[in-house]
């Protein structure tokens, strides 16, 4: 595969599209609440699909492959078990690293104000909008251009991980997000099925968001905070 201007543009959008969109919104004051922020994320995969069409390619070229329903269900089950299993196995280790997971918990707790349907929308949005550019497009195009699937996976992993750094997730949280980012990247390199990874990603996020209330700030504790400290904050 030869690198064309269209594909080069697609790779830029896939790898840094979310950060570019965030900067653009800040520049023009297109701010919003949590749901608005996540709705804006659909712009990136929409552009990617337009790029694929401009390349004269099909969705299958970015991993949209479903050989059979049974195989899809098996892949989703295995992938979700891998995601949740590594979370449980590595939890004791992460508890000893950095801030012990406080920043990640705060990030998850910030979604507690959303209703269940809204949280499911956020989870589905994450699955669709992040898997299409980072794994579907970036991995497939970089692998085709370089002939190296591992190289494509490494680039996608770092772009995926760093792409979460922002208002919701700080550096400590992103350090922990690197774990599921690595697992999803490895799963995509194994399955090469975008629908499976979208489902795995969305279901994994849904599990975390549905228990976001556990990580929400305790109103009673906030009331106990001295007024001068609250003012300084």
C-alpha positions as protocol buffer text, in pm:
chain_id: "A"
residue {
  index: 1
  type: UNK
  ca { x: 0 y: 0 z: 0 }
}
residue {
  index: 2
  type: UNK
  ca { x: 127 y: 348 z: -89 }
}
residue {
  index: 3
  type: UNK
  ca { x: 81 y: 647 z: 137 }
}
residue {
  index: 4
  type: UNK
  ca { x: -154 y: 894 z: -31 }
}
residue {
  index: 5
  type: UNK
  ca { x: -255 y: 1239 z: 97 }
}
residue {
  index: 6
  type: UNK
  ca { x: -598 y: 1100 z: 184 }
}
residue {
  index: 7
  type: UNK
  ca { x: -456 y: 814 z: 389 }
}
residue {
  index: 8
  type: UNK
  ca { x: -203 y: 1047 z: 555 }
}
residue {
  index: 9
  type: UNK
  ca { x: -491 y: 1273 z: 656 }
}
residue {
  index: 10
  type: UNK
  ca { x: -682 y: 971 z: 785 }
}
residue {
  index: 11
  type: UNK
  ca { x: -388 y: 865 z: 1001 }
}
residue {
  index: 12
  type: UNK
  ca { x: -356 y: 1214 z: 1148 }
}
residue {
  index: 13
  type: UNK
  ca { x: -727 y: 1214 z: 1234 }
}
residue {
  index: 14
  type: UNK
  ca { x: -708 y: 862 z: 1376 }
}
residue {
  index: 15
  type: UNK
  ca { x: -405 y: 927 z: 1596 }
}
residue {
  index: 16
  type: UNK
  ca { x: -455 y: 1287 z: 1713 }
}
residue {
  index: 17
  type: UNK
  ca { x: -809 y: 1366 z: 1603 }
}
residue {
  index: 18
  type: UNK
  ca { x: -960 y: 1380 z: 1952 }
}
residue {
  index: 19
  type: UNK
  ca { x: -694 y: 1618 z: 2083 }
}
residue {
  index: 20
  type: UNK
  ca { x: -727 y: 1838 z: 1773 }
}
residue {
  index: 21
  type: UNK
  ca { x: -1105 y: 1847 z: 1812 }
}
residue {
  index: 22
  type: UNK
  ca { x: -1069 y: 1937 z: 2179 }
}
residue {
  index: 23
  type: UNK
  ca { x: -837 y: 2227 z: 2096 }
}
residue {
  index: 24
  type: UNK
  ca { x: -1070 y: 2344 z: 1820 }
}
residue {
  index: 25
  type: UNK
  ca { x: -1367 y: 2345 z: 2055 }
}
residue {
  index: 26
  type: UNK
  ca { x: -1171 y: 2540 z: 2315 }
}
residue {
  index: 27
  type: UNK
  ca { x: -1065 y: 2796 z: 2055 }
}
residue {
  index: 28
  type: UNK
  ca { x: -1419 y: 2865 z: 1941 }
}
residue {
  index: 29
  type: UNK
  ca { x: -1585 y: 2821 z: 2279 }
}
residue {
  index: 30
  type: UNK
  ca { x: -1785 y: 2515 z: 2179 }
}
residue {
  index: 31
  type: UNK
  ca { x: -1795 y: 2390 z: 2536 }
}
residue {
  index: 32
  type: UNK
  ca { x: -2063 y: 2174 z: 2691 }
}
residue {
  index: 33
  type: UNK
  ca { x: -2143 y: 1926 z: 2963 }
}
residue {
  index: 34
  type: UNK
  ca { x: -2038 y: 1564 z: 2992 }
}
residue {
  index: 35
  type: UNK
  ca { x: -2290 y: 1434 z: 2737 }
}
residue {
  index: 36
  type: UNK
  ca { x: -2207 y: 1712 z: 2493 }
}
residue {
  index: 37
  type: UNK
  ca { x: -1837 y: 1633 z: 2520 }
}
residue {
  index: 38
  type: UNK
  ca { x: -1903 y: 1269 z: 2438 }
}
residue {
  index: 39
  type: UNK
  ca { x: -2143 y: 1352 z: 2155 }
}
residue {
  index: 40
  type: UNK
  ca { x: -1866 y: 1555 z: 1991 }
}
residue {
  index: 41
  type: UNK
  ca { x: -1646 y: 1244 z: 1988 }
}
residue {
  index: 42
  type: UNK
  ca { x: -1859 y: 1101 z: 1705 }
}
residue {
  index: 43
  type: UNK
  ca { x: -1704 y: 1360 z: 1472 }
}
residue {
  index: 44
  type: UNK
  ca { x: -1375 y: 1167 z: 1461 }
}
residue {
  index: 45
  type: UNK
  ca { x: -1508 y: 828 z: 1342 }
}
residue {
  index: 46
  type: UNK
  ca { x: -1741 y: 1010 z: 1101 }
}
residue {
  index: 47
  type: UNK
  ca { x: -1439 y: 1171 z: 937 }
}
residue {
  index: 48
  type: UNK
  ca { x: -1258 y: 837 z: 932 }
}
residue {
  index: 49
  type: UNK
  ca { x: -1548 y: 675 z: 746 }
}
residue {
  index: 50
  type: UNK
  ca { x: -1544 y: 961 z: 494 }
}
residue {
  index: 51
  type: UNK
  ca { x: -1170 y: 905 z: 448 }
}
residue {
  index: 52
  type: UNK
  ca { x: -1226 y: 533 z: 388 }
}
residue {
  index: 53
  type: UNK
  ca { x: -1485 y: 618 z: 125 }
}
residue {
  index: 54
  type: UNK
  ca { x: -1247 y: 870 z: -36 }
}
residue {
  index: 55
  type: UNK
  ca { x: -980 y: 598 z: -50 }
}
residue {
  index: 56
  type: UNK
  ca { x: -1222 y: 382 z: -245 }
}
residue {
  index: 57
  type: UNK
  ca { x: -1201 y: 123 z: 32 }
}
residue {
  index: 58
  type: UNK
  ca { x: -1469 y: -62 z: 227 }
}
residue {
  index: 59
  type: UNK
  ca { x: -1537 y: -88 z: 603 }
}
residue {
  index: 60
  type: UNK
  ca { x: -1379 y: -434 z: 589 }
}
residue {
  index: 61
  type: UNK
  ca { x: -1045 y: -262 z: 521 }
}
residue {
  index: 62
  type: UNK
  ca { x: -1055 y: -111 z: 870 }
}
residue {
  index: 63
  type: UNK
  ca { x: -1155 y: -430 z: 1046 }
}
residue {
  index: 64
  type: UNK
  ca { x: -1532 y: -445 z: 1003 }
}
residue {
  index: 65
  type: UNK
  ca { x: -1540 y: -822 z: 983 }
}
residue {
  index: 66
  type: UNK
  ca { x: -1796 y: -1064 z: 1126 }
}
residue {
  index: 67
  type: UNK
  ca { x: -1734 y: -1418 z: 1009 }
}
residue {
  index: 68
  type: UNK
  ca { x: -2027 y: -1557 z: 1210 }
}
residue {
  index: 69
  type: UNK
  ca { x: -2252 y: -1460 z: 1498 }
}
residue {
  index: 70
  type: UNK
  ca { x: -2122 y: -1746 z: 1712 }
}
residue {
  index: 71
  type: UNK
  ca { x: -1761 y: -1639 z: 1659 }
}
residue {
  index: 72
  type: UNK
  ca { x: -1848 y: -1278 z: 1738 }
}
residue {
  index: 73
  type: UNK
  ca { x: -2016 y: -1377 z: 2065 }
}
residue {
  index: 74
  type: UNK
  ca { x: -1719 y: -1598 z: 2157 }
}
residue {
  index: 75
  type: UNK
  ca { x: -1472 y: -1318 z: 2089 }
}
residue {
  index: 76
  type: UNK
  ca { x: -1673 y: -1068 z: 2292 }
}
residue {
  index: 77
  type: UNK
  ca { x: -1698 y: -1312 z: 2582 }
}
residue {
  index: 78
  type: UNK
  ca { x: -1327 y: -1391 z: 2578 }
}
residue {
  index: 79
  type: UNK
  ca { x: -1232 y: -1026 z: 2538 }
}
residue {
  index: 80
  type: UNK
  ca { x: -1457 y: -905 z: 2819 }
}
residue {
  index: 81
  type: UNK
  ca { x: -1326 y: -1180 z: 3048 }
}
residue {
  index: 82
  type: UNK
  ca { x: -971 y: -1071 z: 2966 }
}
residue {
  index: 83
  type: UNK
  ca { x: -1050 y: -706 z: 3039 }
}
residue {
  index: 84
  type: UNK
  ca { x: -1227 y: -770 z: 3368 }
}
residue {
  index: 85
  type: UNK
  ca { x: -986 y: -1045 z: 3470 }
}
residue {
  index: 86
  type: UNK
  ca { x: -676 y: -829 z: 3428 }
}
residue {
  index: 87
  type: UNK
  ca { x: -849 y: -554 z: 3626 }
}
residue {
  index: 88
  type: UNK
  ca { x: -898 y: -790 z: 3919 }
}
residue {
  index: 89
  type: UNK
  ca { x: -554 y: -948 z: 3898 }
}
residue {
  index: 90
  type: UNK
  ca { x: -364 y: -619 z: 3876 }
}
residue {
  index: 91
  type: UNK
  ca { x: -573 y: -421 z: 4124 }
}
residue {
  index: 92
  type: UNK
  ca { x: -338 y: -500 z: 4419 }
}
residue {
  index: 93
  type: UNK
  ca { x: -39 y: -386 z: 4212 }
}
residue {
  index: 94
  type: UNK
  ca { x: -202 y: -61 z: 4098 }
}
residue {
  index: 95
  type: UNK
  ca { x: -299 y: 14 z: 4457 }
}
residue {
  index: 96
  type: UNK
  ca { x: 73 y: 49 z: 4535 }
}
residue {
  index: 97
  type: UNK
  ca { x: 156 y: 270 z: 4236 }
}
residue {
  index: 98
  type: UNK
  ca { x: 132 y: 649 z: 4227 }
}
residue {
  index: 99
  type: UNK
  ca { x: -175 y: 783 z: 4404 }
}
residue {
  index: 100
  type: UNK
  ca { x: -319 y: 436 z: 4456 }
}
residue {
  index: 101
  type: UNK
  ca { x: -592 y: 489 z: 4199 }
}
residue {
  index: 102
  type: UNK
  ca { x: -752 y: 797 z: 4356 }
}
residue {
  index: 103
  type: UNK
  ca { x: -739 y: 1002 z: 4036 }
}
residue {
  index: 104
  type: UNK
  ca { x: -894 y: 722 z: 3832 }
}
residue {
  index: 105
  type: UNK
  ca { x: -1167 y: 680 z: 4094 }
}
residue {
  index: 106
  type: UNK
  ca { x: -1238 y: 1053 z: 4084 }
}
residue {
  index: 107
  type: UNK
  ca { x: -1266 y: 1038 z: 3706 }
}
residue {
  index: 108
  type: UNK
  ca { x: -1515 y: 750 z: 3724 }
}
residue {
  index: 109
  type: UNK
  ca { x: -1703 y: 924 z: 4006 }
}
residue {
  index: 110
  type: UNK
  ca { x: -1754 y: 1230 z: 3786 }
}
residue {
  index: 111
  type: UNK
  ca { x: -2008 y: 1026 z: 3586 }
}
residue {
  index: 112
  type: UNK
  ca { x: -2223 y: 951 z: 3893 }
}
residue {
  index: 113
  type: UNK
  ca { x: -2449 y: 1248 z: 3819 }
}
residue {
  index: 114
  type: UNK
  ca { x: -2558 y: 1086 z: 3492 }
}
residue {
  index: 115
  type: UNK
  ca { x: -2860 y: 859 z: 3464 }
}
residue {
  index: 116
  type: UNK
  ca { x: -2816 y: 493 z: 3368 }
}
residue {
  index: 117
  type: UNK
  ca { x: -2916 y: 553 z: 3002 }
}
residue {
  index: 118
  type: UNK
  ca { x: -2672 y: 844 z: 2987 }
}
residue {
  index: 119
  type: UNK
  ca { x: -2391 y: 631 z: 3127 }
}
residue {
  index: 120
  type: UNK
  ca { x: -2467 y: 360 z: 2872 }
}
residue {
  index: 121
  type: UNK
  ca { x: -2453 y: 625 z: 2599 }
}
residue {
  index: 122
  type: UNK
  ca { x: -2108 y: 730 z: 2723 }
}
residue {
  index: 123
  type: UNK
  ca { x: -1992 y: 365 z: 2727 }
}
residue {
  index: 124
  type: UNK
  ca { x: -2126 y: 297 z: 2377 }
}
residue {
  index: 125
  type: UNK
  ca { x: -1973 y: 620 z: 2252 }
}
residue {
  index: 126
  type: UNK
  ca { x: -1633 y: 524 z: 2389 }
}
residue {
  index: 127
  type: UNK
  ca { x: -1650 y: 181 z: 2228 }
}
residue {
  index: 128
  type: UNK
  ca { x: -1748 y: 306 z: 1884 }
}
residue {
  index: 129
  type: UNK
  ca { x: -1561 y: 634 z: 1859 }
}
residue {
  index: 130
  type: UNK
  ca { x: -1229 y: 512 z: 2002 }
}
residue {
  index: 131
  type: UNK
  ca { x: -1206 y: 169 z: 1840 }
}
residue {
  index: 132
  type: UNK
  ca { x: -1274 y: 291 z: 1485 }
}
residue {
  index: 133
  type: UNK
  ca { x: -984 y: 540 z: 1465 }
}
residue {
  index: 134
  type: UNK
  ca { x: -723 y: 387 z: 1697 }
}
residue {
  index: 135
  type: UNK
  ca { x: -759 y: 19 z: 1618 }
}
residue {
  index: 136
  type: UNK
  ca { x: -968 y: -11 z: 1305 }
}
residue {
  index: 137
  type: UNK
  ca { x: -809 y: 259 z: 1091 }
}
residue {
  index: 138
  type: UNK
  ca { x: -467 y: 320 z: 1249 }
}
residue {
  index: 139
  type: UNK
  ca { x: -370 y: -44 z: 1295 }
}
residue {
  index: 140
  type: UNK
  ca { x: -493 y: -159 z: 954 }
}
residue {
  index: 141
  type: UNK
  ca { x: -341 y: 130 z: 758 }
}
residue {
  index: 142
  type: UNK
  ca { x: -8 y: 134 z: 943 }
}
residue {
  index: 143
  type: UNK
  ca { x: 20 y: -244 z: 905 }
}
residue {
  index: 144
  type: UNK
  ca { x: -49 y: -216 z: 533 }
}
residue {
  index: 145
  type: UNK
  ca { x: 199 y: 71 z: 490 }
}
residue {
  index: 146
  type: UNK
  ca { x: 485 y: -73 z: 697 }
}
residue {
  index: 147
  type: UNK
  ca { x: 423 y: -445 z: 667 }
}
residue {
  index: 148
  type: UNK
  ca { x: 454 y: -471 z: 1045 }
}
residue {
  index: 149
  type: UNK
  ca { x: 145 y: -549 z: 1250 }
}
residue {
  index: 150
  type: UNK
  ca { x: 337 y: -523 z: 1584 }
}
residue {
  index: 151
  type: UNK
  ca { x: 460 y: -172 z: 1491 }
}
residue {
  index: 152
  type: UNK
  ca { x: 106 y: -70 z: 1403 }
}
residue {
  index: 153
  type: UNK
  ca { x: -14 y: -204 z: 1737 }
}
residue {
  index: 154
  type: UNK
  ca { x: 252 y: -15 z: 1934 }
}
residue {
  index: 155
  type: UNK
  ca { x: 169 y: 316 z: 1766 }
}
residue {
  index: 156
  type: UNK
  ca { x: -203 y: 264 z: 1818 }
}
residue {
  index: 157
  type: UNK
  ca { x: -150 y: 170 z: 2183 }
}
residue {
  index: 158
  type: UNK
  ca { x: 42 y: 487 z: 2265 }
}
residue {
  index: 159
  type: UNK
  ca { x: -198 y: 709 z: 2070 }
}
residue {
  index: 160
  type: UNK
  ca { x: -496 y: 541 z: 2240 }
}
residue {
  index: 161
  type: UNK
  ca { x: -346 y: 582 z: 2587 }
}
residue {
  index: 162
  type: UNK
  ca { x: -227 y: 941 z: 2551 }
}
residue {
  index: 163
  type: UNK
  ca { x: -554 y: 1037 z: 2383 }
}
residue {
  index: 164
  type: UNK
  ca { x: -730 y: 998 z: 2719 }
}
residue {
  index: 165
  type: UNK
  ca { x: -520 y: 1266 z: 2887 }
}
residue {
  index: 166
  type: UNK
  ca { x: -747 y: 1562 z: 2949 }
}
residue {
  index: 167
  type: UNK
  ca { x: -1000 y: 1720 z: 3182 }
}
residue {
  index: 168
  type: UNK
  ca { x: -1154 y: 1392 z: 3304 }
}
residue {
  index: 169
  type: UNK
  ca { x: -836 y: 1186 z: 3330 }
}
residue {
  index: 170
  type: UNK
  ca { x: -505 y: 1318 z: 3466 }
}
residue {
  index: 171
  type: UNK
  ca { x: -163 y: 1156 z: 3424 }
}
residue {
  index: 172
  type: UNK
  ca { x: -211 y: 919 z: 3717 }
}
residue {
  index: 173
  type: UNK
  ca { x: -542 y: 800 z: 3574 }
}
residue {
  index: 174
  type: UNK
  ca { x: -400 y: 766 z: 3223 }
}
residue {
  index: 175
  type: UNK
  ca { x: -119 y: 549 z: 3362 }
}
residue {
  index: 176
  type: UNK
  ca { x: -386 y: 304 z: 3474 }
}
residue {
  index: 177
  type: UNK
  ca { x: -585 y: 342 z: 3152 }
}
residue {
  index: 178
  type: UNK
  ca { x: -274 y: 212 z: 2974 }
}
residue {
  index: 179
  type: UNK
  ca { x: -363 y: -134 z: 3105 }
}
residue {
  index: 180
  type: UNK
  ca { x: -702 y: -173 z: 2931 }
}
residue {
  index: 181
  type: UNK
  ca { x: -556 y: 14 z: 2631 }
}
residue {
  index: 182
  type: UNK
  ca { x: -288 y: -255 z: 2600 }
}
residue {
  index: 183
  type: UNK
  ca { x: -538 y: -536 z: 2644 }
}
residue {
  index: 184
  type: UNK
  ca { x: -774 y: -398 z: 2377 }
}
residue {
  index: 185
  type: UNK
  ca { x: -483 y: -346 z: 2138 }
}
residue {
  index: 186
  type: UNK
  ca { x: -366 y: -704 z: 2186 }
}
residue {
  index: 187
  type: UNK
  ca { x: -722 y: -831 z: 2143 }
}
residue {
  index: 188
  type: UNK
  ca { x: -759 y: -640 z: 1818 }
}
residue {
  index: 189
  type: UNK
  ca { x: -430 y: -777 z: 1686 }
}
residue {
  index: 190
  type: UNK
  ca { x: -562 y: -1123 z: 1771 }
}
residue {
  index: 191
  type: UNK
  ca { x: -919 y: -1092 z: 1641 }
}
residue {
  index: 192
  type: UNK
  ca { x: -879 y: -820 z: 1375 }
}
residue {
  index: 193
  type: UNK
  ca { x: -1253 y: -770 z: 1417 }
}
residue {
  index: 194
  type: UNK
  ca { x: -1372 y: -415 z: 1482 }
}
residue {
  index: 195
  type: UNK
  ca { x: -1730 y: -512 z: 1584 }
}
residue {
  index: 196
  type: UNK
  ca { x: -1592 y: -747 z: 1851 }
}
residue {
  index: 197
  type: UNK
  ca { x: -1361 y: -480 z: 1995 }
}
residue {
  index: 198
  type: UNK
  ca { x: -1634 y: -217 z: 1994 }
}
residue {
  index: 199
  type: UNK
  ca { x: -1859 y: -450 z: 2195 }
}
residue {
  index: 200
  type: UNK
  ca { x: -1579 y: -548 z: 2436 }
}
residue {
  index: 201
  type: UNK
  ca { x: -1477 y: -186 z: 2493 }
}
residue {
  index: 202
  type: UNK
  ca { x: -1834 y: -64 z: 2541 }
}
residue {
  index: 203
  type: UNK
  ca { x: -1929 y: -345 z: 2780 }
}
residue {
  index: 204
  type: UNK
  ca { x: -1613 y: -300 z: 2986 }
}
residue {
  index: 205
  type: UNK
  ca { x: -1677 y: 74 z: 3018 }
}
residue {
  index: 206
  type: UNK
  ca { x: -2043 y: 11 z: 3102 }
}
residue {
  index: 207
  type: UNK
  ca { x: -1941 y: -208 z: 3396 }
}
residue {
  index: 208
  type: UNK
  ca { x: -1727 y: 72 z: 3538 }
}
residue {
  index: 209
  type: UNK
  ca { x: -1977 y: 351 z: 3473 }
}
residue {
  index: 210
  type: UNK
  ca { x: -2269 y: 163 z: 3625 }
}
residue {
  index: 211
  type: UNK
  ca { x: -2085 y: 154 z: 3959 }
}
residue {
  index: 212
  type: UNK
  ca { x: -1968 y: 517 z: 3933 }
}
residue {
  index: 213
  type: UNK
  ca { x: -2177 y: 605 z: 4241 }
}
residue {
  index: 214
  type: UNK
  ca { x: -1927 y: 417 z: 4455 }
}
residue {
  index: 215
  type: UNK
  ca { x: -1659 y: 668 z: 4357 }
}
residue {
  index: 216
  type: UNK
  ca { x: -1869 y: 984 z: 4378 }
}
residue {
  index: 217
  type: UNK
  ca { x: -1766 y: 1243 z: 4640 }
}
residue {
  index: 218
  type: UNK
  ca { x: -1938 y: 1198 z: 4975 }
}
residue {
  index: 219
  type: UNK
  ca { x: -2157 y: 1507 z: 5040 }
}
residue {
  index: 220
  type: UNK
  ca { x: -2113 y: 1461 z: 5416 }
}
residue {
  index: 221
  type: UNK
  ca { x: -1736 y: 1467 z: 5384 }
}
residue {
  index: 222
  type: UNK
  ca { x: -1757 y: 1779 z: 5167 }
}
residue {
  index: 223
  type: UNK
  ca { x: -1964 y: 1951 z: 5433 }
}
residue {
  index: 224
  type: UNK
  ca { x: -1699 y: 1871 z: 5691 }
}
residue {
  index: 225
  type: UNK
  ca { x: -1429 y: 2044 z: 5484 }
}
residue {
  index: 226
  type: UNK
  ca { x: -1335 y: 2379 z: 5644 }
}
residue {
  index: 227
  type: UNK
  ca { x: -1476 y: 2675 z: 5450 }
}
residue {
  index: 228
  type: UNK
  ca { x: -1134 y: 2835 z: 5401 }
}
residue {
  index: 229
  type: UNK
  ca { x: -1004 y: 2513 z: 5241 }
}
residue {
  index: 230
  type: UNK
  ca { x: -1304 y: 2496 z: 5010 }
}
residue {
  index: 231
  type: UNK
  ca { x: -1245 y: 2858 z: 4912 }
}
residue {
  index: 232
  type: UNK
  ca { x: -878 y: 2789 z: 4829 }
}
residue {
  index: 233
  type: UNK
  ca { x: -981 y: 2491 z: 4619 }
}
